[in-house]
XYZ file of C-alpha atoms in Angstrom:
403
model
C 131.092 112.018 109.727
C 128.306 112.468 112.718
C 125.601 109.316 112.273
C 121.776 109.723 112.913
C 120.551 107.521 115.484
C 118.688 105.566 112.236
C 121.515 104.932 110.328
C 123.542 103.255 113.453
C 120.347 101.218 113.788
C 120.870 100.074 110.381
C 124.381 99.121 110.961
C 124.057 97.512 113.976
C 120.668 95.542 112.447
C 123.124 94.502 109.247
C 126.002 92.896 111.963
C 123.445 91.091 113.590
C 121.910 89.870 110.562
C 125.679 88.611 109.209
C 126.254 86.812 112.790
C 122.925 85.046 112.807
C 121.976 84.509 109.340
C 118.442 85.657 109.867
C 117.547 89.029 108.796
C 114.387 90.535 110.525
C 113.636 94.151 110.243
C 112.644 95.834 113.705
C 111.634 99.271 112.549
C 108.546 100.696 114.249
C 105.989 103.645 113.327
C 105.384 102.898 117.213
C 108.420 104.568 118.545
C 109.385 101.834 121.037
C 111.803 99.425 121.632
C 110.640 95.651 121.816
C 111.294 94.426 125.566
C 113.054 91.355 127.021
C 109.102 89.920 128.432
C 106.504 89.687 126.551
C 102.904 89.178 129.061
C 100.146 87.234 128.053
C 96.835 86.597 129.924
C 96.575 83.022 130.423
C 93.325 81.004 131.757
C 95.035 79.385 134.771
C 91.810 77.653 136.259
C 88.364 78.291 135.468
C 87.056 81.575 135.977
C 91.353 83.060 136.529
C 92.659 84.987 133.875
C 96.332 85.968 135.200
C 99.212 87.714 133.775
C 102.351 86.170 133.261
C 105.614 87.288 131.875
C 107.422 85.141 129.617
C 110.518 85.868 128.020
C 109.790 87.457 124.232
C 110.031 84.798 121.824
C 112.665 84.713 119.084
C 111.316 86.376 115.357
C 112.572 83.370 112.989
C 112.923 83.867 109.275
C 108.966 83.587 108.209
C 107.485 85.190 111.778
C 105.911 88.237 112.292
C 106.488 89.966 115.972
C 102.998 92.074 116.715
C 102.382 94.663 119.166
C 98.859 93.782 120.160
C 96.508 96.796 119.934
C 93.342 95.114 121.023
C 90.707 91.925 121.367
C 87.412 91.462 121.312
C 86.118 88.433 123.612
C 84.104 85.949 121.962
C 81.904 83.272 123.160
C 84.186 80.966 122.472
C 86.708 82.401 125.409
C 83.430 83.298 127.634
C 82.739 79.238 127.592
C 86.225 78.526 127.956
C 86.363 80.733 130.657
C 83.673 79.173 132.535
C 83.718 75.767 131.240
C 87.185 75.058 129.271
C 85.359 72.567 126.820
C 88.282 72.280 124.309
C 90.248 71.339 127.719
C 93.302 74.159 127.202
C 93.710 75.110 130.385
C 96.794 76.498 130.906
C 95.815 78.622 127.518
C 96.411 82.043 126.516
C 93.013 82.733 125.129
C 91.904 86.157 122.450
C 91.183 85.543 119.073
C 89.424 88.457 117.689
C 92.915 90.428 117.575
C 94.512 92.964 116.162
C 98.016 95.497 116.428
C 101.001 96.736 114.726
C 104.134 94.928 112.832
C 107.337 95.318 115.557
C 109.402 92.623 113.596
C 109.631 90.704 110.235
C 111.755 87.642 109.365
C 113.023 88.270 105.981
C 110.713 85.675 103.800
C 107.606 87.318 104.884
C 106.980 90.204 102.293
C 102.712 89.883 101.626
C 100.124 88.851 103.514
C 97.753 86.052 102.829
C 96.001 88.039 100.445
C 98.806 89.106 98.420
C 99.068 92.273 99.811
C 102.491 93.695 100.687
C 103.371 94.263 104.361
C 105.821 96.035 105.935
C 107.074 96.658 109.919
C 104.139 99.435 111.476
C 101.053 97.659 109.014
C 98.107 96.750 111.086
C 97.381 93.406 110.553
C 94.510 89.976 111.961
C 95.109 86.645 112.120
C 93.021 83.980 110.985
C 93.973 80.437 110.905
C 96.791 78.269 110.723
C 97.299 75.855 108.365
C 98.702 72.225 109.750
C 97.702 69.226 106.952
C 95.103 70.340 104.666
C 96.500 71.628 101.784
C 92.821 72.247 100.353
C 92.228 75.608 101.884
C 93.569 77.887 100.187
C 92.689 82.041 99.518
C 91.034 80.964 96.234
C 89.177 78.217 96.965
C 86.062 78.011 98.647
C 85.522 74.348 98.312
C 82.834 74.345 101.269
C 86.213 74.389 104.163
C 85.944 76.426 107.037
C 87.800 77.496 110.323
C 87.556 74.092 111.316
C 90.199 72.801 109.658
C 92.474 74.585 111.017
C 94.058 75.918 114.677
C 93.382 79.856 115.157
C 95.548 81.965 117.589
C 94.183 82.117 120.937
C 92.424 78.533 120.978
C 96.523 76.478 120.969
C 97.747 74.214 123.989
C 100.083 76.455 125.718
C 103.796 75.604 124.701
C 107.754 77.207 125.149
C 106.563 80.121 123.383
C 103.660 81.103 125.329
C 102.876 84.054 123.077
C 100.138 82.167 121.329
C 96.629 84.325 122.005
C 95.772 88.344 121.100
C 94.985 88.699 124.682
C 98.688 89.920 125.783
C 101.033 93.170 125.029
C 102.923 90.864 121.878
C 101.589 87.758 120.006
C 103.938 86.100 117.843
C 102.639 84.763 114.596
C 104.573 81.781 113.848
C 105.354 80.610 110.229
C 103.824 83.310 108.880
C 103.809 81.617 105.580
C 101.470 78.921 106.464
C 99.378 81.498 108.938
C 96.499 83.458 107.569
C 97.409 87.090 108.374
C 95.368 90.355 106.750
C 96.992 93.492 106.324
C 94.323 95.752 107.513
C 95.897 99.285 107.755
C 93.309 101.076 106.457
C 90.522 99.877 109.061
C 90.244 101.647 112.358
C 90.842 100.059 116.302
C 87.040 99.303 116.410
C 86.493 97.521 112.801
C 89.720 95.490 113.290
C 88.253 94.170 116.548
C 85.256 93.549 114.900
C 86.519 91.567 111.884
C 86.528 88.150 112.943
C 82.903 87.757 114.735
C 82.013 89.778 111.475
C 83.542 87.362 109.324
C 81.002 84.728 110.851
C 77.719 86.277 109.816
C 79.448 87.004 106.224
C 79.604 82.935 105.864
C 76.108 82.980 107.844
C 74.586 84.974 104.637
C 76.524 83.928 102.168
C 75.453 80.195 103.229
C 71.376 81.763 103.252
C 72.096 82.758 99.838
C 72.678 79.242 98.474
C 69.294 78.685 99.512
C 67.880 80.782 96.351
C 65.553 81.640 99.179
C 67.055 84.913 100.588
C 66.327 87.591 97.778
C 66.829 91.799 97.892
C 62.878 92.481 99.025
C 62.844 88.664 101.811
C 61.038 89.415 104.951
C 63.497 88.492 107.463
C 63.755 87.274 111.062
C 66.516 87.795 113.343
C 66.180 86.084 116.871
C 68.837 86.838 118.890
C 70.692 90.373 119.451
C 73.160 89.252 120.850
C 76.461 90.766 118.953
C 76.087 88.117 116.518
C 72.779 88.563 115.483
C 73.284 92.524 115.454
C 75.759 92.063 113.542
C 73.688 90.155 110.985
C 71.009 92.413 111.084
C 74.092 95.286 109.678
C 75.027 92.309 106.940
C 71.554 92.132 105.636
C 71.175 95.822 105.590
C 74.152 96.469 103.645
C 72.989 94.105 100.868
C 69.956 96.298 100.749
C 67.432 94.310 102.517
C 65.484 96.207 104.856
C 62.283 94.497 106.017
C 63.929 92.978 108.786
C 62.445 91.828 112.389
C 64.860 91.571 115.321
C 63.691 89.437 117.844
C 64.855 89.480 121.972
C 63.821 90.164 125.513
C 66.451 93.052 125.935
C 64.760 96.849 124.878
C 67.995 98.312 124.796
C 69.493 95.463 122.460
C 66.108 95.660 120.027
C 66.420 99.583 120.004
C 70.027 99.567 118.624
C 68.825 96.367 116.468
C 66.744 99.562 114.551
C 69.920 101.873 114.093
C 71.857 98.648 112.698
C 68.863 98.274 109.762
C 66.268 96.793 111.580
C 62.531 97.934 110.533
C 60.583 96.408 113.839
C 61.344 94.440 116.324
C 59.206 92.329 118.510
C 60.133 91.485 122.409
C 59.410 87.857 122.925
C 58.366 88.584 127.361
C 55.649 90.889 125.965
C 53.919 87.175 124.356
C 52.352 84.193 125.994
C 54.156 81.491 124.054
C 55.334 81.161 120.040
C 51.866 80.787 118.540
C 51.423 84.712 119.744
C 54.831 85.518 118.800
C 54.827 83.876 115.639
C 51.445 86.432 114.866
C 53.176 89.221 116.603
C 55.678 89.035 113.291
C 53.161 87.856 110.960
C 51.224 91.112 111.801
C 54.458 93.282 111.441
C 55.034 91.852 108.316
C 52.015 92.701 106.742
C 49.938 89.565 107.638
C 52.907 87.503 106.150
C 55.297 85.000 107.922
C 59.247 85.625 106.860
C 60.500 84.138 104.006
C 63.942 83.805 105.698
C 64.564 83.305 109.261
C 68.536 83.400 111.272
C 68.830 81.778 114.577
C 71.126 83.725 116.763
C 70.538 82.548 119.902
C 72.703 79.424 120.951
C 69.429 78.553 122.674
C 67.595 74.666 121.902
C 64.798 76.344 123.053
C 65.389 79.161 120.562
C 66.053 77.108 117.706
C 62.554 75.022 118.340
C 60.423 78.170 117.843
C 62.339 79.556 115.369
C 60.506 77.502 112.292
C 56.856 79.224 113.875
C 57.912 82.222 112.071
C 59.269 80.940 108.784
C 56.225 80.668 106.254
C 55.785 77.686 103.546
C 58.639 77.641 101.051
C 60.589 79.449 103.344
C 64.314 79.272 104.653
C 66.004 79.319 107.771
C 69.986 79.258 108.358
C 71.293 78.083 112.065
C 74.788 79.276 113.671
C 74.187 79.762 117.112
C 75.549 76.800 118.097
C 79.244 77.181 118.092
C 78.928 74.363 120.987
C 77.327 71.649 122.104
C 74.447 73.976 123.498
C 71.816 70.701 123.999
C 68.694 69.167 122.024
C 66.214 71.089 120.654
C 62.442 69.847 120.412
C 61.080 70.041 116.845
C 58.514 68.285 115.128
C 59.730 67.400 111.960
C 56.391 67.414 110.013
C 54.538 70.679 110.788
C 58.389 72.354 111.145
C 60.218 71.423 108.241
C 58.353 68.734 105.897
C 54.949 70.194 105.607
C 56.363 73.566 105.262
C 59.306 72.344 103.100
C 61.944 74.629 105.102
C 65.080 74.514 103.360
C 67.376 75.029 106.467
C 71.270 75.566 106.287
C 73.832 75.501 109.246
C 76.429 77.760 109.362
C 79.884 77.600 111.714
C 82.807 80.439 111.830
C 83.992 81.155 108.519
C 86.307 80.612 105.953
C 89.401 82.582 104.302
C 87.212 84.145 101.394
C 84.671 85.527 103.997
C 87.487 86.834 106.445
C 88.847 88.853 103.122
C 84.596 89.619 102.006
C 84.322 90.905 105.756
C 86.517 94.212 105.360
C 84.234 95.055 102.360
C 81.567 94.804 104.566
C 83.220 97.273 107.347
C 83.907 99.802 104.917
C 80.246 99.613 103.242
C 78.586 100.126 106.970
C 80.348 102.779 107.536
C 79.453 104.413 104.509
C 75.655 104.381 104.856
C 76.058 104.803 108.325
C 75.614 101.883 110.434
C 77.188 102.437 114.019
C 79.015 99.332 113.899
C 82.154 100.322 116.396
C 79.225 101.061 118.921
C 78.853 97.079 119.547
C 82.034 97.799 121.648
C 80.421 98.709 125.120
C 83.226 98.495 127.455
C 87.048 98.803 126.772
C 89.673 97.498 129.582
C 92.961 97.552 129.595
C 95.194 93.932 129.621
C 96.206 94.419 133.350
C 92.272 94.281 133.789
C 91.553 91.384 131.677
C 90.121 89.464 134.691
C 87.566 91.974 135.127
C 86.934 92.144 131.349
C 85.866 88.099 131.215
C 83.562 88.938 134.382
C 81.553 91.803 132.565
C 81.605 89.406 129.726
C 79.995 86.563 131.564
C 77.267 88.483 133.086
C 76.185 89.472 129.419
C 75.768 93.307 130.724
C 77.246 94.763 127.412
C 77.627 93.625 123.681
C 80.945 93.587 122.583
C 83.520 93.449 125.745
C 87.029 94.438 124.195
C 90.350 93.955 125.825
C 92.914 97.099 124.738
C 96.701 98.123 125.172
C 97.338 99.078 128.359
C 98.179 103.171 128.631
C-alpha cells in the first residue's frame, strides 16, 4: 500500500520518539522544515547588532521550538543598545515577540493561561519563573515583571536562542515560562502586546487611587509609544476628556485619532506656569484630576504636578531606568495639593492576559493601534532597525521575518 508523505512523517516521528524517549511533535501550518542553524541578532559591542548562526537547539520534553514572526524594539533594547546598563553584552536582545509553534515536547499541552496549544498556534512570551513561587496566573499579590527573567534580557549561554530578535527562539521549560496562545490576534497586535501590557498595569495602578473615574480630566505628557498607547487605554474605558502633551505635531495629531480630545505642544509656551494654563484653559478653566507621566524625562516628571489640581492624582512609569533626579518641591507639589501619586513598572501576568482584551476592544471602536508600527525591517537589517530606533524618527520600530 502507497504512503502519503504525512503518514511516513508519522512513522518516522514515532521511531525517533522510541529511540530517544522524548516525543516532540514537529508538524507545521508553515510548510517548512526546521533547519540545522538557527540565527539570532546578538549585541556584540555597543551600538553592533550582528547575526550569528548557532546550531538549532535541541526541543526537550517541556520546550516549545518557535518560528519567530516578529519584534517590536523597546526602550529597554534602545538603552541597551547604546548603553548596555544590565551589562549583557554578548546578548541576544527582542522581547516584544511573537511567531508560530515548529515543535512541542510532549508535557507541554496549554499555555499559561490554560489554554490548549498545539504545533502552528501563535503564541508571546512573558516571563520566566526562577524562585518565586508567589507569582502565579491568579494572583495579583502586587508582583510584577521584576521578579522574574524575560526572553531577550538573559546572559548569553550554549543555547544562544534566548531573544525574539532571530529566525527561532526556543522557549525553555515551557512549564515554568509564561507563554500566551494568541492565535486569534493579528502580526501588528501581537507585536504590540507586551509594551501594551505596561500601560494596562499603568491604569490599573491609577485606578487604586479612587482618583481616576469614567468623566477624570486627564493629562498625558509624553507621546512617545507609551504614552499613545495610554491615551488608547483610557479611551477604551470610556474616558474621553483627555490632553496629550509633546513637542512633536505629528505625534499630538495621531494622539487625537488614539482618543485624545486636545492636545497642547509644550515649544509653543514660555515655561510650566503657561503650560499648566494652556491645559487649565482646555479643560474648561479646570486643572486635571489625573495626570500620567510618559516621558522618562526628570525634567518631565518636575512639571508634571503644575497640571494636576488639588485632590488630584498622578501615576509615574517613565522611568524604566535610572533616568536622573527630578526637582520637586514637596509642599506646593504634593503636600499642599495632597497628590496621591502611584509608580508604575512593566507589568504583571494578569495584565499581560487583561492586555489582549484591550487589543480586541480598540479595534472594535476603531482605534488605529497597528499604525504605532512606523517602520518594518527585516532580521538581516536589524542593525539598521536599532539605528532608526535611536534617532526616535518613528514610533514603534518592528523587526520582521525575513522574505
Amino acid at each position: 500500500m502507497a504512503m502519503n508523505a504525512s503518514q511516513i512523517e508519522e512513522i518516522v516521528k514515532q521511531v525517533l520518539n522510541s529511540v530517544s524517549g522524548t516525543s516532540v511533535s514537529s508538524a507545521s501550518s508553515f510548510g517548512g522544515a526546521v533547519p540545522s542553524k538557527v540565527r539570532v541578532a546578538m549585541l556584540t559591542e555597543l551600538g553592533k547588532m550582528e547575526i550569528k548562526e548557532f546550531p538549532m537547539p535541541e526541543v526537550g520534553d517541556d520546550d516549545l521550538l518557535v518560528k519567530v514572526e516578529g519584534c517590536g524594539i523597546c526602550g529597554t533594547d534602545s538603552h541597551e543598545y547604546k548603553r548596555d546598563p544590565f551589562g549583557l553584552i554578548p546578548v541576544a536582545l527582542g522581547h516584544e515577540g511573537t511567531g508560530e509553534i515548529v515543535k512541542m515536547g510532549k508535557n507541554v499541552t496549554v499555555d499559561s493561561a490554560g489554554k490548549a496549544v498545539k504545533v502552528g498556534d501563535k503564541i508571546v512570551t512573558c516571563m520566566i519563573f526562577k524562585d518565586n513561587p508567589d507569582i502565579t496566573m491568579f494572583d495579583l499579590n502586587k508582583q510584577n515583571v521584576g521578579g522574574a527573567d524575560v526572553y531577550g534580557l538573559l546572559p548569553d549561554d550554549d543555547v544562544h536562542a534566548n531573544g525574539w530578535f532571530a529566525d527561532y527562539i526556543l522557549i525553555r521549560g515551557a512549564l515554568g515560562s509564561t507563554f500566551f496562545n494568541v492565535s486569534d490576534l493579528d502580526l501588528d497586535s501581537r507585536i504590540l502586546i507586551e509594551p501594551c501590557a505596561v500601560l494596562i498595569h499603568a491604569v490599573e495602578r491609577a485606578k487604586s487611587t479612587g482618583i481616576l473615574k469614567f468623566n477624570s480630566r486627564v493629562v498625558v505628557q509624553g507621546c512617545g509609544p507609551i504614552g499613545l498607547i495610554c491615551i488608547a487605554v483610557l479611551k477604551t474605558m470610556g474616558i474621553s476628556n483627555i490632553i496629550a502633551v509633546d513637542g512633536n505635531p505629528a505625534r499630538l495629531e495621531f494622539s487625537k485619532r488614539l482618543g485624545a480630545s486636545d492636545t497642547l505642544n509644550f515649544k509653543d509656551y514660555d515655561g510650566i506656569e503657561s503650560m499648566a494654563k494652556g491645559a487649565s484653559d482646555k479643560f474648561g478653566g479646570h486643572l486635571a484630576d489625573f495626570a500620567f507621566q510618559c516621558t522618562g524625562s526628570p525634567v518631565g516628571h518636575a512639571n508634571i504636578y503644575k497640571f494636576i489640581r488639588n485632590g488630584g492624582g498622578l501615576c509615574e512609569l517613565g522611568f524604566f531606568i535610572n533616568g536622573g533626579d527630578a526637582t520637586i518641591n514637596p509642599h506646593f507639589d504634593i503636600c499642599s495639593k495632597e497628590i496621591t501619586t502611584v509608580g508604575s513598572w512593566v507589568y504583571n501576568l494578569r495584565d499581560y492576559a487583561t492586555t489582549f482584551d484591550f487589543l480586541k476592544s480598540a479595534k472594535a471602536i476603531g482605534l488605529p493601534i497597528g499604525e504605532l508600527i512606523t517602520d518594518k525591517y527585516p532580521l538581516s537589517q536589524v542593525d539598521a532597525a536599532f539605528q532608526k530606533a535611536a534617532a526616535m524618527t518613528g514610533l514603534k520600530i518592528a523587526v520582521v521575518a525575513d522574505n
